[in-house]
Amino acid sequence: MKYEKLKKQLLERKHELEEHEKTQEDLESTELSNYDNHPADNATDLTDQHTQQALDRHEEEELESIDVALQAMDEGTYGTCAVCGKEIPIERLEIVPTALTCVDHADQSPKDHRPIEEKILDAAAEREDMDNSFEDVEDFGSSDSPADKA
């Protein structure tokens, strides 16, 4: 098989992730009560929990992409761009073995992931009338409570 080395690499990584998932312990607070804790201790525990959740989510997504790539290998579609049908260069597959598209069709645009407020601010910056830029952003709401508006 043309991609035997890559398949072996994907299977090894999948096994690593599954083993890590089995040995993973739930991250819990080290304190019995939050009553006498310093706020920084609570913040540290919360940060640790959020970090672990993000890492777990990343590993789940990696496992899913490995499964999809292995399925494509079994179906004989691996190595062919899912968008344009052209062959994906082996160099790309060696670097990103889960890639199902060529570089031209890979989602690499960081602008797609920018906050919507930037569009409003950019539009306001292009106008000569900068007096209303704050009002434009404020139209989307704020964290002020209704009592703050009275």
PDB file of C-alpha atoms in Angstrom:
ATOM      1  CA  MET A   1       0.000   0.000   0.000  1.00  0.00           C
ATOM      2  CA  LYS A   2       1.236   3.445  -0.934  1.00  0.00           C
ATOM      3  CA  TYR A   3       0.408   4.973   2.449  1.00  0.00           C
ATOM      4  CA  GLU A   4       1.344   2.057   4.730  1.00  0.00           C
ATOM      5  CA  LYS A   5       3.872   4.137   6.705  1.00  0.00           C
ATOM      6  CA  LEU A   6       1.291   6.890   7.278  1.00  0.00           C
ATOM      7  CA  LYS A   7      -1.362   4.369   8.289  1.00  0.00           C
ATOM      8  CA  LYS A   8       1.018   2.884  10.857  1.00  0.00           C
ATOM      9  CA  GLN A   9       1.757   6.386  12.181  1.00  0.00           C
ATOM     10  CA  LEU A  10      -1.972   7.192  12.475  1.00  0.00           C
ATOM     11  CA  LEU A  11      -2.711   3.896  14.250  1.00  0.00           C
ATOM     12  CA  GLU A  12       0.139   4.487  16.724  1.00  0.00           C
ATOM     13  CA  ARG A  13      -1.107   7.993  17.506  1.00  0.00           C
ATOM     14  CA  LYS A  14      -4.660   6.710  17.902  1.00  0.00           C
ATOM     15  CA  HIS A  15      -3.428   4.070  20.350  1.00  0.00           C
ATOM     16  CA  GLU A  16      -1.490   6.737  22.323  1.00  0.00           C
ATOM     17  CA  LEU A  17      -4.565   8.944  22.589  1.00  0.00           C
ATOM     18  CA  GLU A  18      -6.809   6.072  23.639  1.00  0.00           C
ATOM     19  CA  GLU A  19      -4.321   4.949  26.301  1.00  0.00           C
ATOM     20  CA  HIS A  20      -4.019   8.499  27.598  1.00  0.00           C
ATOM     21  CA  GLU A  21      -7.805   8.752  27.791  1.00  0.00           C
ATOM     22  CA  LYS A  22      -7.981   5.539  29.844  1.00  0.00           C
ATOM     23  CA  THR A  23      -5.346   6.688  32.345  1.00  0.00           C
ATOM     24  CA  GLN A  24      -6.696  10.233  32.614  1.00  0.00           C
ATOM     25  CA  GLU A  25      -7.868  11.186  36.083  1.00  0.00           C
ATOM     26  CA  ASP A  26     -10.630  13.657  36.721  1.00  0.00           C
ATOM     27  CA  LEU A  27      -9.228  16.965  37.891  1.00  0.00           C
ATOM     28  CA  GLU A  28     -10.933  18.002  41.063  1.00  0.00           C
ATOM     29  CA  SER A  29     -10.432  20.698  43.609  1.00  0.00           C
ATOM     30  CA  THR A  30      -7.897  19.920  46.304  1.00  0.00           C
ATOM     31  CA  GLU A  31     -10.042  21.549  48.952  1.00  0.00           C
ATOM     32  CA  LEU A  32     -12.956  20.139  50.900  1.00  0.00           C
ATOM     33  CA  SER A  33     -14.594  23.525  51.330  1.00  0.00           C
ATOM     34  CA  ASN A  34     -14.353  26.793  49.434  1.00  0.00           C
ATOM     35  CA  TYR A  35     -15.346  28.781  52.507  1.00  0.00           C
ATOM     36  CA  ASP A  36     -11.856  29.514  53.803  1.00  0.00           C
ATOM     37  CA  ASN A  37      -9.982  29.395  50.491  1.00  0.00           C
ATOM     38  CA  HIS A  38      -8.076  32.321  49.144  1.00  0.00           C
ATOM     39  CA  PRO A  39      -9.657  33.488  45.853  1.00  0.00           C
ATOM     40  CA  ALA A  40      -6.370  32.815  44.046  1.00  0.00           C
ATOM     41  CA  ASP A  41      -6.523  29.139  45.077  1.00  0.00           C
ATOM     42  CA  ASN A  42     -10.012  28.863  43.636  1.00  0.00           C
ATOM     43  CA  ALA A  43      -8.847  30.618  40.472  1.00  0.00           C
ATOM     44  CA  THR A  44      -5.925  28.210  40.119  1.00  0.00           C
ATOM     45  CA  ASP A  45      -8.239  25.203  40.450  1.00  0.00           C
ATOM     46  CA  LEU A  46     -10.647  26.675  37.905  1.00  0.00           C
ATOM     47  CA  THR A  47      -7.837  27.449  35.462  1.00  0.00           C
ATOM     48  CA  ASP A  48      -6.489  23.916  35.790  1.00  0.00           C
ATOM     49  CA  GLN A  49      -9.940  22.489  35.089  1.00  0.00           C
ATOM     50  CA  HIS A  50     -10.453  24.686  32.017  1.00  0.00           C
ATOM     51  CA  THR A  51      -7.003  23.851  30.688  1.00  0.00           C
ATOM     52  CA  GLN A  52      -7.638  20.128  31.081  1.00  0.00           C
ATOM     53  CA  GLN A  53     -11.038  20.431  29.382  1.00  0.00           C
ATOM     54  CA  ALA A  54      -9.437  22.231  26.427  1.00  0.00           C
ATOM     55  CA  LEU A  55      -6.738  19.568  26.128  1.00  0.00           C
ATOM     56  CA  ASP A  56      -9.335  16.797  26.323  1.00  0.00           C
ATOM     57  CA  ARG A  57     -11.427  18.478  23.613  1.00  0.00           C
ATOM     58  CA  HIS A  58      -8.331  18.805  21.396  1.00  0.00           C
ATOM     59  CA  GLU A  59      -7.514  15.103  21.843  1.00  0.00           C
ATOM     60  CA  GLU A  60     -11.109  14.127  20.991  1.00  0.00           C
ATOM     61  CA  GLU A  61     -10.951  16.184  17.791  1.00  0.00           C
ATOM     62  CA  GLU A  62      -7.596  14.620  16.912  1.00  0.00           C
ATOM     63  CA  LEU A  63      -9.045  11.134  17.431  1.00  0.00           C
ATOM     64  CA  GLU A  64     -11.976  11.979  15.167  1.00  0.00           C
ATOM     65  CA  SER A  65      -9.701  13.271  12.408  1.00  0.00           C
ATOM     66  CA  ILE A  66      -7.537  10.136  12.681  1.00  0.00           C
ATOM     67  CA  ASP A  67     -10.636   7.935  12.344  1.00  0.00           C
ATOM     68  CA  VAL A  68     -11.764   9.892   9.269  1.00  0.00           C
ATOM     69  CA  ALA A  69      -8.302   9.573   7.684  1.00  0.00           C
ATOM     70  CA  LEU A  70      -8.188   5.814   8.402  1.00  0.00           C
ATOM     71  CA  GLN A  71     -11.659   5.420   6.907  1.00  0.00           C
ATOM     72  CA  ALA A  72     -10.509   7.296   3.792  1.00  0.00           C
ATOM     73  CA  MET A  73      -7.569   4.880   3.549  1.00  0.00           C
ATOM     74  CA  ASP A  74      -9.929   1.907   3.741  1.00  0.00           C
ATOM     75  CA  GLU A  75     -12.201   3.432   1.080  1.00  0.00           C
ATOM     76  CA  GLY A  76      -9.272   4.273  -1.200  1.00  0.00           C
ATOM     77  CA  THR A  77      -9.909   8.025  -1.182  1.00  0.00           C
ATOM     78  CA  TYR A  78      -6.954   8.939   1.055  1.00  0.00           C
ATOM     79  CA  GLY A  79      -4.407  11.154  -0.668  1.00  0.00           C
ATOM     80  CA  THR A  80      -6.989  12.790  -2.905  1.00  0.00           C
ATOM     81  CA  CYS A  81      -8.294  16.279  -2.110  1.00  0.00           C
ATOM     82  CA  ALA A  82     -11.902  16.043  -0.976  1.00  0.00           C
ATOM     83  CA  VAL A  83     -12.662  19.403  -2.642  1.00  0.00           C
ATOM     84  CA  CYS A  84     -10.936  19.428  -6.024  1.00  0.00           C
ATOM     85  CA  GLY A  85     -10.009  15.755  -6.471  1.00  0.00           C
ATOM     86  CA  LYS A  86      -6.318  16.438  -7.107  1.00  0.00           C
ATOM     87  CA  GLU A  87      -3.662  14.288  -5.495  1.00  0.00           C
ATOM     88  CA  ILE A  88      -2.393  15.624  -2.154  1.00  0.00           C
ATOM     89  CA  PRO A  89       1.416  15.854  -2.192  1.00  0.00           C
ATOM     90  CA  ILE A  90       3.064  13.184  -0.047  1.00  0.00           C
ATOM     91  CA  GLU A  91       5.061  15.903   1.718  1.00  0.00           C
ATOM     92  CA  ARG A  92       1.828  17.402   3.051  1.00  0.00           C
ATOM     93  CA  LEU A  93       0.567  14.009   4.183  1.00  0.00           C
ATOM     94  CA  GLU A  94       3.831  13.271   5.974  1.00  0.00           C
ATOM     95  CA  ILE A  95       3.496  16.527   7.926  1.00  0.00           C
ATOM     96  CA  VAL A  96      -0.290  16.333   8.466  1.00  0.00           C
ATOM     97  CA  PRO A  97      -1.313  12.696   8.012  1.00  0.00           C
ATOM     98  CA  THR A  98      -4.949  13.550   8.758  1.00  0.00           C
ATOM     99  CA  ALA A  99      -5.139  16.033   5.867  1.00  0.00           C
ATOM    100  CA  LEU A 100      -8.006  15.338   3.486  1.00  0.00           C
ATOM    101  CA  THR A 101      -7.522  18.430   1.314  1.00  0.00           C
ATOM    102  CA  CYS A 102      -4.692  19.976  -0.628  1.00  0.00           C
ATOM    103  CA  VAL A 103      -3.040  23.132   0.657  1.00  0.00           C
ATOM    104  CA  ASP A 104      -5.138  25.284  -1.682  1.00  0.00           C
ATOM    105  CA  HIS A 105      -8.347  24.077  -0.004  1.00  0.00           C
ATOM    106  CA  ALA A 106      -7.111  23.899   3.579  1.00  0.00           C
ATOM    107  CA  ASP A 107      -8.780  26.310   5.974  1.00  0.00           C
ATOM    108  CA  GLN A 108      -5.870  28.605   6.744  1.00  0.00           C
ATOM    109  CA  SER A 109      -7.587  31.972   6.893  1.00  0.00           C
ATOM    110  CA  PRO A 110      -7.231  33.530  10.350  1.00  0.00           C
ATOM    111  CA  LYS A 111      -9.694  36.271   9.369  1.00  0.00           C
ATOM    112  CA  ASP A 112     -12.550  33.767   9.548  1.00  0.00           C
ATOM    113  CA  HIS A 113     -12.030  33.448  13.289  1.00  0.00           C
ATOM    114  CA  ARG A 114     -11.958  37.110  14.269  1.00  0.00           C
ATOM    115  CA  PRO A 115     -14.515  38.696  16.609  1.00  0.00           C
ATOM    116  CA  ILE A 116     -17.462  40.389  14.908  1.00  0.00           C
ATOM    117  CA  GLU A 117     -16.747  43.625  16.782  1.00  0.00           C
ATOM    118  CA  GLU A 118     -13.640  44.105  14.629  1.00  0.00           C
ATOM    119  CA  LYS A 119     -15.783  44.509  11.525  1.00  0.00           C
ATOM    120  CA  ILE A 120     -17.773  47.262  13.231  1.00  0.00           C
ATOM    121  CA  LEU A 121     -14.649  48.998  14.498  1.00  0.00           C
ATOM    122  CA  ASP A 122     -12.945  48.706  11.104  1.00  0.00           C
ATOM    123  CA  ALA A 123     -15.993  50.169   9.377  1.00  0.00           C
ATOM    124  CA  ALA A 124     -16.085  53.008  11.887  1.00  0.00           C
ATOM    125  CA  ALA A 125     -12.382  53.685  11.383  1.00  0.00           C
ATOM    126  CA  GLU A 126     -12.870  54.022   7.625  1.00  0.00           C
ATOM    127  CA  ARG A 127     -15.451  56.752   8.137  1.00  0.00           C
ATOM    128  CA  GLU A 128     -14.309  60.299   8.691  1.00  0.00           C
ATOM    129  CA  ASP A 129     -16.957  60.716  11.383  1.00  0.00           C
ATOM    130  CA  MET A 130     -15.392  58.910  14.354  1.00  0.00           C
ATOM    131  CA  ASP A 131     -17.767  60.502  16.868  1.00  0.00           C
ATOM    132  CA  ASN A 132     -20.333  57.697  16.568  1.00  0.00           C
ATOM    133  CA  SER A 133     -17.938  54.710  16.680  1.00  0.00           C
ATOM    134  CA  PHE A 134     -18.621  54.025  20.348  1.00  0.00           C
ATOM    135  CA  GLU A 135     -22.354  54.120  19.751  1.00  0.00           C
ATOM    136  CA  ASP A 136     -21.953  51.652  16.863  1.00  0.00           C
ATOM    137  CA  VAL A 137     -20.250  49.139  19.141  1.00  0.00           C
ATOM    138  CA  GLU A 138     -22.614  49.834  22.037  1.00  0.00           C
ATOM    139  CA  ASP A 139     -25.580  48.901  19.817  1.00  0.00           C
ATOM    140  CA  PHE A 140     -24.444  45.272  20.202  1.00  0.00           C
ATOM    141  CA  GLY A 141     -24.964  45.511  23.959  1.00  0.00           C
ATOM    142  CA  SER A 142     -22.668  45.488  26.892  1.00  0.00           C
ATOM    143  CA  SER A 143     -22.155  43.749  30.201  1.00  0.00           C
ATOM    144  CA  ASP A 144     -24.038  46.536  31.982  1.00  0.00           C
ATOM    145  CA  SER A 145     -27.035  45.368  33.917  1.00  0.00           C
ATOM    146  CA  PRO A 146     -30.444  47.002  33.409  1.00  0.00           C
ATOM    147  CA  ALA A 147     -29.917  48.842  36.725  1.00  0.00           C
ATOM    148  CA  ASP A 148     -26.856  50.579  35.232  1.00  0.00           C
ATOM    149  CA  LYS A 149     -28.966  52.115  32.488  1.00  0.00           C
ATOM    150  CA  ALA A 150     -31.365  53.857  34.879  1.00  0.00           C
TER     151      ALA A 150
END
